[in-house]
Coordinates of C-alpha atoms in Angstrom, one line a residue:
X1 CA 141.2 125.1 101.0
X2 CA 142.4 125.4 104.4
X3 CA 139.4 125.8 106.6
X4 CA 137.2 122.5 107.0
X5 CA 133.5 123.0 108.6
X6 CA 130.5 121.3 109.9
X7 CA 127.2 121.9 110.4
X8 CA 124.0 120.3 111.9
X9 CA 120.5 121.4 112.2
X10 CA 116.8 122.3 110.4
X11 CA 116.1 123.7 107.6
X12 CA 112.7 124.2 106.2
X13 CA 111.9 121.7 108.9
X14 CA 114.2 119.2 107.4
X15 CA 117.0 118.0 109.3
X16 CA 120.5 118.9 107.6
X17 CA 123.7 117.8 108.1
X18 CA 126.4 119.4 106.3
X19 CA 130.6 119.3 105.4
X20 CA 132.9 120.2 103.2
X21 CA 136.2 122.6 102.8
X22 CA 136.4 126.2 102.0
X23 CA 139.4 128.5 101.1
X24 CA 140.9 131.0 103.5
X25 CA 137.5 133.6 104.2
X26 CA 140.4 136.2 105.0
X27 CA 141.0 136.4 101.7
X28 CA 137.4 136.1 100.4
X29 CA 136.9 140.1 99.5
X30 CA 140.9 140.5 99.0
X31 CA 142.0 142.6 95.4
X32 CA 143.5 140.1 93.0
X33 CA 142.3 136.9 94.8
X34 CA 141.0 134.0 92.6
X35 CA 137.7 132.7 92.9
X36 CA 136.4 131.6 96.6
X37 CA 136.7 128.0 96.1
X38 CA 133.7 125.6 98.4
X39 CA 133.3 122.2 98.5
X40 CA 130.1 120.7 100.4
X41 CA 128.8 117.2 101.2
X42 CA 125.1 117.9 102.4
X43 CA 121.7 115.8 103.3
X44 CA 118.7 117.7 103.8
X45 CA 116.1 115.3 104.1
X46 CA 116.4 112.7 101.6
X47 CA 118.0 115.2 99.4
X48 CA 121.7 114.9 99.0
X49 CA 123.8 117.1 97.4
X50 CA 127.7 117.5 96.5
X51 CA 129.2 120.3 95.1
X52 CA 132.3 121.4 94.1
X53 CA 133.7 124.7 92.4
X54 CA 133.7 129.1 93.2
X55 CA 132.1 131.4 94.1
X56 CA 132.4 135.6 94.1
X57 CA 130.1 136.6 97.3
X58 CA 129.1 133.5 99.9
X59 CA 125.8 135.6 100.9
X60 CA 124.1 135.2 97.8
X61 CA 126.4 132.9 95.8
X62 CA 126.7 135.0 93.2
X63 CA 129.1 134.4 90.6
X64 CA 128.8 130.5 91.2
X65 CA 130.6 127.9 89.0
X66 CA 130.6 124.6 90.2
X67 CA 129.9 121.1 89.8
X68 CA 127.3 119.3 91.4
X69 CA 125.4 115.6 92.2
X70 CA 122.1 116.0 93.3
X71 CA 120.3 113.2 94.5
X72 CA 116.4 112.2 96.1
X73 CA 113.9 110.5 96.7
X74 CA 111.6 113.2 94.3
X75 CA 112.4 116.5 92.6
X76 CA 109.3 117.8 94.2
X77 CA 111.5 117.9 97.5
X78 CA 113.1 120.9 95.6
X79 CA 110.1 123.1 96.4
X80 CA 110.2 123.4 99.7
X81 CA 113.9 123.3 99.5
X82 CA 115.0 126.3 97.1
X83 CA 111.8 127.1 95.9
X84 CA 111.6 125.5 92.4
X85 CA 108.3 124.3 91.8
X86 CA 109.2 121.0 89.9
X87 CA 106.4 117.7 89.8
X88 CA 106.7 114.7 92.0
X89 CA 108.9 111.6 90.3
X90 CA 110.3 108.7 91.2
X91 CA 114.0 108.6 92.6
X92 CA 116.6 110.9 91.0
X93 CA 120.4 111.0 90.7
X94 CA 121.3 114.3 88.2
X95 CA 124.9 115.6 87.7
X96 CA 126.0 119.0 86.0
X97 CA 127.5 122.2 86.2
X98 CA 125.5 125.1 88.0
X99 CA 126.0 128.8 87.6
X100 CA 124.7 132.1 88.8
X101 CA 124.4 135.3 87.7
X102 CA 122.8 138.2 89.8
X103 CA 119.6 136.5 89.7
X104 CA 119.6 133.5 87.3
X105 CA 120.7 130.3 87.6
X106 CA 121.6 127.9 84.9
X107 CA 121.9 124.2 85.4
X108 CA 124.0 122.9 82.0
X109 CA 125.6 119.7 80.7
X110 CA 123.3 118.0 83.0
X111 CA 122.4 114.4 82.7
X112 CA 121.3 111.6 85.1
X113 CA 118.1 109.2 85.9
X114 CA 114.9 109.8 87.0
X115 CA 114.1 106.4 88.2
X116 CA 114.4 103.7 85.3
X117 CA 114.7 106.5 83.0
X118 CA 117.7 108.5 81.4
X119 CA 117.5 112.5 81.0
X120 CA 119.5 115.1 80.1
X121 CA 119.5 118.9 79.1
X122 CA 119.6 122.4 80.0
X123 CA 117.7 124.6 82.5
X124 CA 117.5 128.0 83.6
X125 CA 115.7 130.2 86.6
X126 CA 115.0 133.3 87.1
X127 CA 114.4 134.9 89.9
X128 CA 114.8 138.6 89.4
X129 CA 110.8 138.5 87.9
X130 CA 107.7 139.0 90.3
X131 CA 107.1 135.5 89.5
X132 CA 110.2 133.5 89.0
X133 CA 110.5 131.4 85.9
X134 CA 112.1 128.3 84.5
X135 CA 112.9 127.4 81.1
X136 CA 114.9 124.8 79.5
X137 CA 114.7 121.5 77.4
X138 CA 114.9 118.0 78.3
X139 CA 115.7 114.8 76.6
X140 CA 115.3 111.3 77.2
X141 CA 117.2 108.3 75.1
X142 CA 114.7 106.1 76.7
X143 CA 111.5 106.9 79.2
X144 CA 110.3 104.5 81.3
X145 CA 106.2 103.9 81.7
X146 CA 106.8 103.4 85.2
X147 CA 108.4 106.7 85.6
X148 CA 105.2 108.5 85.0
X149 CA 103.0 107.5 88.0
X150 CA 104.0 110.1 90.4
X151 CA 102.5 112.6 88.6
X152 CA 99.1 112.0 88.6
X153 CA 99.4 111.2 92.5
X154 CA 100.8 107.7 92.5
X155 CA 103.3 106.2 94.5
X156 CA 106.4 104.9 92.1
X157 CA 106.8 101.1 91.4
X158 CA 109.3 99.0 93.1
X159 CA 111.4 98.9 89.8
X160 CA 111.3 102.9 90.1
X161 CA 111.6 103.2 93.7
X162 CA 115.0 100.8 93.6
X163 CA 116.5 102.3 90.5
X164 CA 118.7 104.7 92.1
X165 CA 122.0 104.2 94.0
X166 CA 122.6 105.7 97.2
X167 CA 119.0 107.2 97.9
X168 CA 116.4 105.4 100.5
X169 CA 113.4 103.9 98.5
X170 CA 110.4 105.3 99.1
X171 CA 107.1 103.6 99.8
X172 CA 106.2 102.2 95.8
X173 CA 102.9 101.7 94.8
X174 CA 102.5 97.9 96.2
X175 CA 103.4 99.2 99.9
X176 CA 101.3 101.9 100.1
X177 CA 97.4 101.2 101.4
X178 CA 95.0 101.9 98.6
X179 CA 92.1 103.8 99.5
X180 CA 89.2 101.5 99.4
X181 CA 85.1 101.7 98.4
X182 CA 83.1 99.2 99.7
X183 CA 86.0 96.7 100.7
X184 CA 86.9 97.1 97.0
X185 CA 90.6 98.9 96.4
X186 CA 90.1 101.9 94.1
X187 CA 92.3 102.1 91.0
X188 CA 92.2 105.9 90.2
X189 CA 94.8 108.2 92.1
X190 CA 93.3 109.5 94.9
X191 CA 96.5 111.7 96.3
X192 CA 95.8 115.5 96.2
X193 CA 98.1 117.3 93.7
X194 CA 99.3 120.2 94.9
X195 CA 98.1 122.8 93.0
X196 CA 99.9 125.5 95.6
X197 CA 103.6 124.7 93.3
X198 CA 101.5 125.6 90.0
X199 CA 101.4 129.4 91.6
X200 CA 104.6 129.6 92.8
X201 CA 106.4 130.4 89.6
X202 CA 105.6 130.5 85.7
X203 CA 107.6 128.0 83.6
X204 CA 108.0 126.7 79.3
X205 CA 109.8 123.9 79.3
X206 CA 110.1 121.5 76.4
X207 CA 110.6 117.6 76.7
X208 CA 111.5 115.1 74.2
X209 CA 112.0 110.9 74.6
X210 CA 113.4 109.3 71.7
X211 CA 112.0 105.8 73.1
X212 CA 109.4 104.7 75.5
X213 CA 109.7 101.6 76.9
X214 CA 107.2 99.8 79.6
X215 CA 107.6 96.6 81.4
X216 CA 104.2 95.9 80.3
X217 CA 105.2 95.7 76.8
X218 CA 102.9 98.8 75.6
X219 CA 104.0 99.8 72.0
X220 CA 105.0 103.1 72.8
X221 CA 107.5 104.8 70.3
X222 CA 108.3 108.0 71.0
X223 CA 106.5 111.2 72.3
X224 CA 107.1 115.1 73.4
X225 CA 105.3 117.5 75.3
X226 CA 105.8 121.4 76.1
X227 CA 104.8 122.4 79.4
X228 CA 104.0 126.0 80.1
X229 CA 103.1 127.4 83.4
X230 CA 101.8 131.1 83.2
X231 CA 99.8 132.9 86.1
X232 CA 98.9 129.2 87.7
X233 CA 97.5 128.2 84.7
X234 CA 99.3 125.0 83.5
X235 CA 99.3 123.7 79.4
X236 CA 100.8 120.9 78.0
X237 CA 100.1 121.4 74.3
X238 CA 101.4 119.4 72.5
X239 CA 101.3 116.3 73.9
X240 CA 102.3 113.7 71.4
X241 CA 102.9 110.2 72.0
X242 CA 103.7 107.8 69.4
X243 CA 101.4 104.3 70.2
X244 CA 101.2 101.3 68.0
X245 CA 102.5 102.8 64.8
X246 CA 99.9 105.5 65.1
X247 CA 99.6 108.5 67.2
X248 CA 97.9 109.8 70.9
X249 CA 98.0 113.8 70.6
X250 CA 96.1 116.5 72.4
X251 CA 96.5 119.0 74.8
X252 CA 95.5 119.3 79.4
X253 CA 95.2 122.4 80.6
X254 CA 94.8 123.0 84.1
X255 CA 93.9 126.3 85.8
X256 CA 95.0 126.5 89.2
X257 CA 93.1 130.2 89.8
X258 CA 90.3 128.1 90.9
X259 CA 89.6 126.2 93.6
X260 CA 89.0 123.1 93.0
X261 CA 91.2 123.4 90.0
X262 CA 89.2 123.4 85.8
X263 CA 91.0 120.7 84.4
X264 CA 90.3 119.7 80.7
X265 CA 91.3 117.4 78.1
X266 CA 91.4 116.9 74.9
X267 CA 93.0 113.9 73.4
X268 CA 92.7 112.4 69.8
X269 CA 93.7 108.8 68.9
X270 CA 94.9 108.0 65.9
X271 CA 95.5 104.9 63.7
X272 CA 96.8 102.9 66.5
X273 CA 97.1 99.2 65.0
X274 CA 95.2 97.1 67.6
X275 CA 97.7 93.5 67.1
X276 CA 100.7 95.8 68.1
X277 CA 98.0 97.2 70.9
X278 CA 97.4 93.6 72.5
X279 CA 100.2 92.1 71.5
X280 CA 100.3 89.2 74.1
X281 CA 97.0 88.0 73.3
X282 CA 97.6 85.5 71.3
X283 CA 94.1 85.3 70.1
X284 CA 94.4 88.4 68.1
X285 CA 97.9 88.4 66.7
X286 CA 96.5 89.0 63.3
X287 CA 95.7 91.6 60.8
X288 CA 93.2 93.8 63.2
X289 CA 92.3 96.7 62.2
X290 CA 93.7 100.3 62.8
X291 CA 91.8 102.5 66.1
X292 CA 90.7 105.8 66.5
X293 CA 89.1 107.6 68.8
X294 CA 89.3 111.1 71.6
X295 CA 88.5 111.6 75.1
X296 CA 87.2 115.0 75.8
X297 CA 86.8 115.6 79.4
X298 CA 86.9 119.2 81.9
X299 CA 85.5 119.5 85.1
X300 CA 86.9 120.5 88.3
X301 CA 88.9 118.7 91.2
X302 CA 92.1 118.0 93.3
X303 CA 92.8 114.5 92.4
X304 CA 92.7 113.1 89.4
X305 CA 89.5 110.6 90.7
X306 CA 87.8 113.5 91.6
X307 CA 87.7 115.5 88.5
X308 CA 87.2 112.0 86.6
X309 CA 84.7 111.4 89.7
X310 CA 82.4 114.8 88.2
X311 CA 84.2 115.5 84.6
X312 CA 81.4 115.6 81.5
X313 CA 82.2 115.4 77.7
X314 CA 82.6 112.5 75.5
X315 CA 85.0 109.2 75.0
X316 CA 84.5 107.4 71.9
X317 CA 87.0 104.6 70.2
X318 CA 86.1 103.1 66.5
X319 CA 87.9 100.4 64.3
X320 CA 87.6 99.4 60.5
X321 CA 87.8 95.8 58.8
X322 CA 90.3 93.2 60.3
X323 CA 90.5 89.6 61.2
X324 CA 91.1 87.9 64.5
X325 CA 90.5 84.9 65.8
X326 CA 87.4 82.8 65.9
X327 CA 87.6 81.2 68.9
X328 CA 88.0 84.4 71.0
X329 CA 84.6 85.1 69.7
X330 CA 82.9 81.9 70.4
X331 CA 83.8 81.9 74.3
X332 CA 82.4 85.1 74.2
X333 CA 79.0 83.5 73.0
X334 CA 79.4 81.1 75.3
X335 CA 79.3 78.9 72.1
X336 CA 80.0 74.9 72.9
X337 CA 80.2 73.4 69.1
X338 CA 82.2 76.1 68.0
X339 CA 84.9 76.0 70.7
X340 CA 85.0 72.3 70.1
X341 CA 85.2 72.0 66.3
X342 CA 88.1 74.5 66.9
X343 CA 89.8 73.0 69.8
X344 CA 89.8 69.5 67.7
X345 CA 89.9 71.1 64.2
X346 CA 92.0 73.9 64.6
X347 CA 91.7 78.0 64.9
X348 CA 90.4 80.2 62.1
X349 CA 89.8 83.5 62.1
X350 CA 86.9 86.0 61.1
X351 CA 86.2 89.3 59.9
X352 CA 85.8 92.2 61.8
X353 CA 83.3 94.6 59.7
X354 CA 84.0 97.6 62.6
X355 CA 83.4 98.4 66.3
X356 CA 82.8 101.2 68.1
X357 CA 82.7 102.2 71.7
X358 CA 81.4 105.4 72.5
X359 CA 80.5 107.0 75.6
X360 CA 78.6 110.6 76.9
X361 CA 80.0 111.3 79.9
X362 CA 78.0 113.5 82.2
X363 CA 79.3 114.3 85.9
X364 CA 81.4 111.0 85.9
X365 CA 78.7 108.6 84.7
X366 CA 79.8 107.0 81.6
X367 CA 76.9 106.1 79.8
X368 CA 77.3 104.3 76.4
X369 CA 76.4 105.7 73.2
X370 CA 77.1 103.6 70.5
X371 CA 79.0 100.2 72.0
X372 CA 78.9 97.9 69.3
X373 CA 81.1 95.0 67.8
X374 CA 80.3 93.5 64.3
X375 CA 81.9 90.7 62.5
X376 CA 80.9 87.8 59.9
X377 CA 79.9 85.3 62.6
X378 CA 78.2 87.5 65.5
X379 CA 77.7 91.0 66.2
X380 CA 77.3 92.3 69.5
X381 CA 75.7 94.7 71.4
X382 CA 76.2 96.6 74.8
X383 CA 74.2 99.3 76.7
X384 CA 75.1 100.6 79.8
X385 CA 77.7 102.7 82.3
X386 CA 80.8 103.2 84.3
X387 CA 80.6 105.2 87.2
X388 CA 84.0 107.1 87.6
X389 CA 82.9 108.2 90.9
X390 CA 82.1 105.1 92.4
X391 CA 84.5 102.8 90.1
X392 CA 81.7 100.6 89.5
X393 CA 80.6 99.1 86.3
X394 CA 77.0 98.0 84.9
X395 CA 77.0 96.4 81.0
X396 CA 74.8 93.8 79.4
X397 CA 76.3 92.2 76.5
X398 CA 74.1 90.6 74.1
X399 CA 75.0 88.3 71.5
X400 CA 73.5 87.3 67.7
X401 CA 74.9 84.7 65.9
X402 CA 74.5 84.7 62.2
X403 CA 75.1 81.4 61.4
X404 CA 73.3 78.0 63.3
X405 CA 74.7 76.0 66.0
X406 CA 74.3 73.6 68.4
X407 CA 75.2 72.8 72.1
X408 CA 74.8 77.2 72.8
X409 CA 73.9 78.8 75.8
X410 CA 74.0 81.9 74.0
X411 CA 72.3 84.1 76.8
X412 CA 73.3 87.8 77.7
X413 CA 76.8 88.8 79.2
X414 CA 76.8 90.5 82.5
X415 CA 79.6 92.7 83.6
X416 CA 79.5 94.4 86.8
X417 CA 81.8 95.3 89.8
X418 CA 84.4 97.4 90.2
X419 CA 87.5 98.6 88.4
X420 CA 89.6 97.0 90.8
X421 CA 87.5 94.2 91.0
X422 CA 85.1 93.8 87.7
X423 CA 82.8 90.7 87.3
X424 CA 80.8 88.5 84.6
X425 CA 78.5 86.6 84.6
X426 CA 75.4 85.7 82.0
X427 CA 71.8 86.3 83.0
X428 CA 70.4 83.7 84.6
X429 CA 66.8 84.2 83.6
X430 CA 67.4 83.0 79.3
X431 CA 70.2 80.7 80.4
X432 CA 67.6 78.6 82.9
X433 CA 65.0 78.7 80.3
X434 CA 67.1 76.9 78.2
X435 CA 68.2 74.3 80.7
X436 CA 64.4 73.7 81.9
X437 CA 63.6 73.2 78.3
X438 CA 66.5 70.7 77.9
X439 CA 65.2 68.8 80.7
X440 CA 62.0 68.6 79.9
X441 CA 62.9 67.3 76.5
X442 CA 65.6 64.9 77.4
X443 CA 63.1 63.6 79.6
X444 CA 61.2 62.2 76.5
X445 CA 64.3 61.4 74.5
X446 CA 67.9 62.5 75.3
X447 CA 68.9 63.4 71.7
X448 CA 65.9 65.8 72.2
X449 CA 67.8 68.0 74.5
X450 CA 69.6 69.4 72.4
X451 CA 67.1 71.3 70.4
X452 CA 66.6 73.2 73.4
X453 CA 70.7 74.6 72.7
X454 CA 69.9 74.9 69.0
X455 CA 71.4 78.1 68.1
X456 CA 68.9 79.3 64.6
X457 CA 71.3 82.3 63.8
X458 CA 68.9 85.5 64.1
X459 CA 72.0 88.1 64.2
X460 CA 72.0 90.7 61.2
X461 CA 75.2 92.8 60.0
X462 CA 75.3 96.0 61.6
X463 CA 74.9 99.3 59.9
X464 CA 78.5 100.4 60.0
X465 CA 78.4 103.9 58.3
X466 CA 75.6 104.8 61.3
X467 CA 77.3 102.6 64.0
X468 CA 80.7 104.9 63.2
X469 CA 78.8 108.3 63.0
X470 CA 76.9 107.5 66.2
X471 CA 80.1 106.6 68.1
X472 CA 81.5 110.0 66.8
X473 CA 78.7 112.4 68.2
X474 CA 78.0 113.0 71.4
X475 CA 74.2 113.1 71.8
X476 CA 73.9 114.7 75.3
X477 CA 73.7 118.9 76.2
X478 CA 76.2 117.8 79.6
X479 CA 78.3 115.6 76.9
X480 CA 78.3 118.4 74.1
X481 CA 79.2 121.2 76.5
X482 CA 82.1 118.6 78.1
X483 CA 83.5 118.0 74.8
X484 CA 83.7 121.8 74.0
X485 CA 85.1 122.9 77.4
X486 CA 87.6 119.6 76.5
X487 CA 88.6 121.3 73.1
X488 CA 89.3 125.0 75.1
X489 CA 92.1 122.8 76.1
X490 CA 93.9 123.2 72.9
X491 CA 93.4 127.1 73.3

């Protein structure tokens, strides 16, 4: 390769700079030469690129066969740079052997990182169609948690950002300003997706990770999805994830023809064991019982908070017999003699009979349906909503003991606030009506007060077989007609 070259400039309105060797372009077109053989360093952007290998014909570079390192900040960046519509991710390094062939390219042996995880596989594009297409399969040894934010419009973490050698970081999700509501930070992704890639080209391409790991210690196992792009309507069906010893499987299907896009979802949840679900609260590191549940959502939006902010359908979640701890419970009920015989005496644990939180969702407000939590000692019961538009929550919890106690301010629980920022409280109004009543007797005799925090135990179990079949029927027409649009997901 005698001839060395430069070059400096724009392209696609990203600066580029450019080197690398070629062979002698005298001989490029010359009967009985070898292969043209190129080498090129090159930064466009934060995309870098080495390459390494032949070609046949420089205008088109057909008949390529080379080696390559591509590296960047996202593969999104690829769109406006060759025109493959890929998603945003965190920081990439990916090394292989490209090839074309009239029209198609084929990217093989490649393998790499896409931030803190590992992938590898096969790909081809075509761009002889009307609508180019890519195809392949991809595999991960192990996929990160953190990996996945950039796809539903969130910055990567810092772990992701810094994972890979040799690219800049970009802003992770601590650095960048969160859009805010009433001086409270919102905690769905807000970015606008760009819904322009998903009509660019058509796409089936399959993905497997042996392992899921997460820095949060989530009990993910495995999972696998097939993405298929065809006329800007984007399915990922299957989507399996393996959670907890159980399963999370469903399908999204978003169809970019419309503007703002439909977006649906349907999602089941299946025997998830809840002490592999929590498993750093302590508390509950015992035999709880398995969870199931869906989420079926559609509705229409750029964002993901604004099709949450206006999706209908249904969310429901229900669990069987188990035991967990006592004294969980007891805070809960704001109980004072039971938290103190177990703080001297020791922690013992109850039965769960079943629970079940279930939710019609109608334009974004969340409005609960069956939100009930039975056990041996106290069963509890919630009404209320969660405003996915606004982020804001508004739940009374109220408590009934089944057993009598002293020294309880049992009184109902108040959670309100934000996502970001949620808060509890109890209702003052029962609370200071025991206190008043406490003074007033203690006023007469001390030991008098504490009738006034006499708990006399007026909770009764629970219908389970209705609380279950409640929490798995929605009950509103905007809830029933979410939930079917959800399930046109799967089709």
């Amino acid at each position: 390769m005698p001839l060395s070259y430069r070059i400096k400039g724009t392209y696609q309105r990203q600066p580029l700079t450019a080197q690398g060797r070629t062979g002698n372009v005298m001989q490029l077109k010359a009967e009985g030469q070898p292969p043209f053989p190129l080498e090129i360093d090159a930064t466009a952007g934060q995309t870098k690129l080495k390459a390494a290998g032949t070609v046949a014909g420089l205008s088109g570079l057909d008949g390529i066969d080379a080696s390559f390192d591509l590296r960047g900040q996202s593969l999104g960046d690829l769109y406006k740079l060759l025109g493959v519509a890929l998603p945003e991710t965190s920081p990439y390094a990916l090394s292989g052997r490209v090839g074309k062939r009239a029209a198609i390219w084929e990217v093989k042996d490649m393998k790499g990182k896409l931030g803190l995880s590992d992938i590898a596989g096969e790909m081809q594009f075509d761009q002889g169609q009307k609508v180019p297409r890519l195809s392949g399969a991809l595999k991960s040894q192990v996929m990160d948690m953190d990996d996945l934010g950039p796809l539903i419009g969130l910055p990567p973490t810092a772990r992701s950002a810094k994972a890979v050698e040799g690219v800049t970081p970009p802003p992770s999700v601590d650095q960048v300003k969160r859009p805010t509501r009433n001086g409270a930070e919102k905690v769905l992704p807000t970015a606008t997706l760009d819904f322009e890639r998903l009509r660019a080209m058509n796409a089936d391409v399959r993905y497997t990770a042996d392992r899921i790991r997460n820095v949060r210690e989530l009990p993910l196992d495995k999972g696998s999805v097939h993405v298929k792009l065809q006329d800007s309507v984007l399915t990922l069906d299957p989507l399996d994830l393996g959670v907890a010893s159980g399963k999370l499987v469903g399908a999204i299907r978003i169809d970019a023809t419309k503007t703002p896009a439909d977006i649906r979802a349907s999602i089941e949840v299946r025997a998830m064991q809840l002490n592999r679900l929590i498993p750093k609260v302590e508390t509950l590191r015992t035999s709880f019982g398995r969870l199931d549940g869906r989420v079926n959502l559609s509705g229409r939006g750029d964002s993901v908070a604004s099709w949450l902010g206006g999706a209908s359908g249904d969310v429901s979640a229900i669990t069987g017999r188990g035991q967990f701890s006592n004294l969980l419970l007891e805070f809960m009920g704001l109980d004072g003699a039971e938290i103190i015989k177990f703080l001297l005496g020791g922690d013992n644990n109850v039965t769960l009979r079943c629970a079940a939180v279930a939710f019609d969702v109608n334009k974004g407000v969340m409005s609960g349906r069956s939100l009930v939590f039975d056990t041996t000692d106290t069963v509890f019961h919630a009404e209320g909503s969660a405003n996915l538009a606004n982020e804001t929550l508004d739940f009374v919890v109220r408590q009934e003991p089944k057993d009598m106690s002293i020294l309880s301010l049992r009184t109902p629980l108040v959670i309100g606030g934000t996502f970001g920022s949620p808060s509890g409280g109890v209702k003052i109004q029962p609370l200071a009506a025991r206190g008043l009543a406490a003074l007033a007797l203690g006023a007469i005799n001390p030991l008098l007060a504490l009738a006034a925090t006499i708990e006399t135990g007026p909770g009764e179990d629970a219908d389970c077989q209705d609380v279950l079949k409640r929490a798995r029927q929605p009950v509103s027409k905007a809830a029933i007609d979410g939930a079917n649009k959800g399930k046109g997901a799967k089709q």
